[in-house]
C-alpha atoms as one frame of an Amber mdcrd trajectory, in Angstrom:
protein
  49.676   0.247 -43.909  46.945   2.690 -44.450  47.199   5.925 -46.087  47.864
   8.860 -43.869  46.649  11.238 -46.833  43.401   9.096 -47.013  40.273  10.912
 -46.308  38.587   9.426 -42.846  34.704   9.529 -42.519  33.413   9.870 -39.571
  30.113   7.458 -38.638  27.514   8.816 -35.726  26.376   5.678 -34.580  24.789
   7.297 -31.452  22.001   8.609 -33.181  18.892   6.264 -33.607  18.381   4.751
 -36.936  14.666   4.588 -36.680  13.815   8.204 -35.744  10.897   9.573 -37.694
  11.435  13.118 -38.788   9.335  15.646 -37.434   7.386  17.224 -40.232   6.584
  13.934 -41.153   5.497  12.705 -37.880   3.024  15.684 -37.715   1.503  15.157
 -41.384   0.833  11.530 -40.352  -0.263  12.510 -36.744  -2.759  14.969 -37.985
  -3.912  12.134 -40.676  -4.887   9.599 -37.823  -6.646  12.028 -35.948  -8.487
  13.274 -38.871 -10.149   9.289 -39.186 -12.687   9.866 -36.278 -13.519   6.229
 -36.822  -9.727   4.633 -36.840  -8.612   6.604 -33.582  -8.542   3.709 -31.363
  -6.353   1.624 -33.942  -4.070   4.907 -34.260  -3.470   5.841 -30.638  -0.372
   3.317 -30.626   0.643   4.618 -33.566   0.679   7.948 -32.404   2.385   6.990
 -29.254   5.439   5.549 -31.578   5.603   8.827 -33.444   6.326  10.459 -29.938
   8.313   7.885 -28.994  10.597   8.251 -32.337  10.177  11.694 -33.004  13.087
  13.783 -34.074  13.893  16.257 -31.867  13.832  19.209 -33.636  12.800  21.618
 -30.660  14.950  19.949 -28.006  12.828  19.254 -24.620   9.938  21.226 -26.711
   9.513  18.989 -29.274   6.629  16.641 -27.915   4.823  20.052 -26.633   5.370
  21.582 -29.749   4.406  18.495 -32.049   1.098  17.938 -29.568   0.039  21.539
 -30.313   0.215  20.946 -33.967  -1.327  18.088 -34.658  -4.288  19.004 -32.030
  -4.262  16.977 -29.092  -3.211  17.591 -25.442   0.235  16.804 -24.520  -0.863
  14.964 -21.340  -2.419  12.429 -24.103   0.263  12.341 -26.391   2.450  11.301
 -22.867  -0.152   8.619 -21.972   0.217   7.142 -25.647   3.752   6.984 -25.579
   3.854   5.219 -22.136   1.597   2.448 -23.656   3.868   2.181 -26.840   6.751
   1.989 -24.609   5.462  -0.649 -22.534   4.272  -2.645 -25.796   7.520  -1.781
 -27.919   8.909  -4.893 -29.364   6.339  -7.278 -27.715   3.834  -7.018 -30.309
   4.173  -8.984 -33.386   5.323  -7.180 -36.692   2.044  -6.420 -38.766  -1.798
  -5.008 -38.097  -2.594  -5.384 -34.525  -5.984  -6.717 -33.870  -5.934  -6.015
 -30.046  -7.912  -2.591 -29.264  -5.767   0.260 -27.652  -7.794  -0.057 -24.521
  -7.028  -3.501 -23.932  -2.890  -2.872 -24.662  -3.285   0.217 -22.311  -4.949
  -1.719 -19.380  -2.226  -4.515 -19.532   0.622  -2.267 -19.897   2.125  -3.143
 -16.659   1.031  -6.831 -16.542   4.388  -8.784 -16.737   2.641 -11.913 -19.222
   0.966  -9.155 -21.266   2.889 -10.335 -24.212   1.936 -14.043 -23.944  -1.550
 -12.742 -23.136  -2.328 -11.133 -26.153  -0.314 -13.885 -28.507  -3.005 -15.975
 -26.613  -6.169 -13.990 -26.671  -5.806 -11.100 -29.468  -9.129 -10.449 -29.108
  -9.404  -9.563 -25.455 -12.084  -7.397 -24.284 -10.780  -4.401 -22.268 -13.289
  -5.892 -19.397 -11.392  -9.166 -19.546  -8.035  -7.276 -19.430  -9.280  -5.226
 -16.399 -10.345  -8.428 -14.779  -6.778 -10.002 -15.435  -5.476  -6.870 -13.922
  -7.384  -6.980 -10.560  -6.761 -10.415 -10.149  -2.881  -9.907 -10.525  -3.042
  -7.122  -8.290  -5.153  -9.115  -5.437  -2.109 -11.465  -5.639   0.589  -9.263
  -6.133   2.006  -9.288  -2.252   5.851 -10.162  -1.884   6.999 -12.744   0.477
   8.580  -9.783   2.052   5.288  -7.582   2.476   3.426 -10.829   4.042   6.441
 -11.181   6.151   6.300  -7.522   7.090   2.118  -7.983   8.145   3.235 -11.130
  10.056   5.841  -9.343  11.813   3.253  -6.643  12.499   0.468  -8.824  14.022
   3.356 -10.837  16.155   4.081  -7.583  17.531   0.860  -6.531  18.070   0.035
  -9.769  19.701   3.121  -9.107  21.938   2.237  -5.922  23.152  -1.372  -7.048
  23.857  -0.121  -9.862  25.931   2.221  -7.831  27.971  -0.939  -5.402  28.219
  -3.298  -8.172  29.849  -0.401  -9.363  32.342   0.217  -5.734  33.322  -3.565
  -5.598  34.211  -3.833  -8.741  36.165  -0.515  -7.890  37.853  -2.412  -4.315
  38.854  -5.637  -5.867  39.949  -4.127  -8.749  42.031  -2.068  -5.822  43.690
  -5.319  -4.051  44.157  -6.885  -7.113  45.865  -3.786  -7.718  48.205  -4.249
  -4.381  49.503  -7.561  -3.884  49.581  -8.009  -7.179  51.617  -5.727  -5.753
  54.449  -9.263  -4.105  56.000 -10.655  -7.578  56.127  -7.736  -8.758  58.677
  -8.233  -5.471  60.536  -9.403  -4.921  64.170 -11.748  -2.332  65.277  -8.888
  -0.831  66.907  -6.783  -1.390  63.788  -9.732   0.283  61.482 -10.255   3.008
  63.729  -6.394   3.873  63.332  -6.811   3.768  59.028 -10.248   5.775  59.381
  -7.968   8.770  60.729  -5.363   7.812  57.616  -7.846   8.170  54.915  -8.180
  11.102  52.973 -11.530  11.595  52.004 -10.764  13.833  48.670  -8.505  10.819
  47.399 -11.268   8.153  47.872 -12.897   9.029  44.679  -9.949   7.695  42.960
 -10.166   4.557  44.810 -13.784   4.003  43.468 -12.994   5.240  40.004 -10.080
   2.569  39.844 -12.121  -0.127  41.379 -15.130   0.477  39.041 -12.626   0.557
  35.577 -11.153  -2.807  36.658 -14.524  -4.121  37.152 -16.006  -2.757  33.730
 -12.661  -3.921  31.804 -13.269  -7.529  33.201 -16.784  -7.534  31.991 -15.886
  -6.402  28.609 -13.106  -8.730  28.191 -15.462 -11.479  29.416 -17.825 -10.541
  26.323 -14.958 -11.083  23.702 -14.518 -14.269  25.400 -18.065 -15.297  24.993
 -18.361 -15.663  28.816 -21.199 -14.891  31.381 -21.051 -11.153  32.649 -21.929
 -12.777  36.314 -19.073 -11.478  38.245 -16.948 -14.666  39.081 -14.870 -14.797
  42.657 -11.608 -14.862  41.702  -9.016 -15.980  43.944  -8.222 -13.353  46.382
  -4.564 -13.616  47.804  -4.100 -13.250  51.890  -2.668 -10.093  53.060   0.905
 -10.608  53.616   1.521 -10.316  57.730   3.411  -7.068  56.752   0.829  -5.268
  55.211  -1.622  -5.653  58.577   1.167  -4.651  60.665   1.695  -1.651  58.590
  -1.912  -0.347  59.098  -1.712  -1.319  62.785   1.375   1.230  63.154
C-alpha cells in the first residue's frame, strides 16, 4: 500500500528532451557563421538550432536569436524549414550532401532514398529531378477535370455550330421565297420593305458567308463557294407574301 506521507515527484513529460539552451545555441550559431568557408555545411545545423531552440523569449525567441547571431530572420526561417523537411531522414553522422541539394529536394516524397542512393548529388541534378517530378505531378483528378472541361467546350462548340446551321437554313428558306414570287407579288413585297432595315439583311448575309469561309479554312477546304442544298419555300411562306 502506498504511503500517503511519501512525497510525490512530478515529472514534466511535455517538454522536449532535445531542446537546446538559448545561450548555447547563440554561441554555436555565431561560431558557425564566423567560419565563412563552412557556411554551406552549417546552414542545416542553424536550421536545427532554430527548430530546437529554447523558447526563452516566447514568440520573439527566433527573431532575437537571429539578431544575436547576425542573420536575417527570414533566412533562418528557410534554414529551419529545410531542416524540418529532412529531420530523421538523414543518417546520423557527417552529411556529405550539400545544403543546396537538401533545399532543392525538401518537398520530394522520395528525397531520403535519392540521397542514400547518391549522396554526392549536385544542385543541378537535384533541380532536374524536381523539374521532372513537377512535370509529371498531375493527379488523376486534375486530368479528369481537364478532360471534363475539354468535353464541355466540345459540347458548347457543337451546339454553336448546330445553331449556326439552323440560322443559315432558316435564312435560306425565308430568302428563297422571292424566287417563287410573281411580278405582282414582288410589287407587294417592295411596298413592305423598310429601306432602313435592309442594311441588317446585307450584314447578316455577309457575316454568314465570312464565317462559312473561315470554317472551310479550318477544315482545309477550298474557299470556292459551294452550292448548298436550298430548301424549297413552304407554300404558306409564299402565300404570306402574296397576302
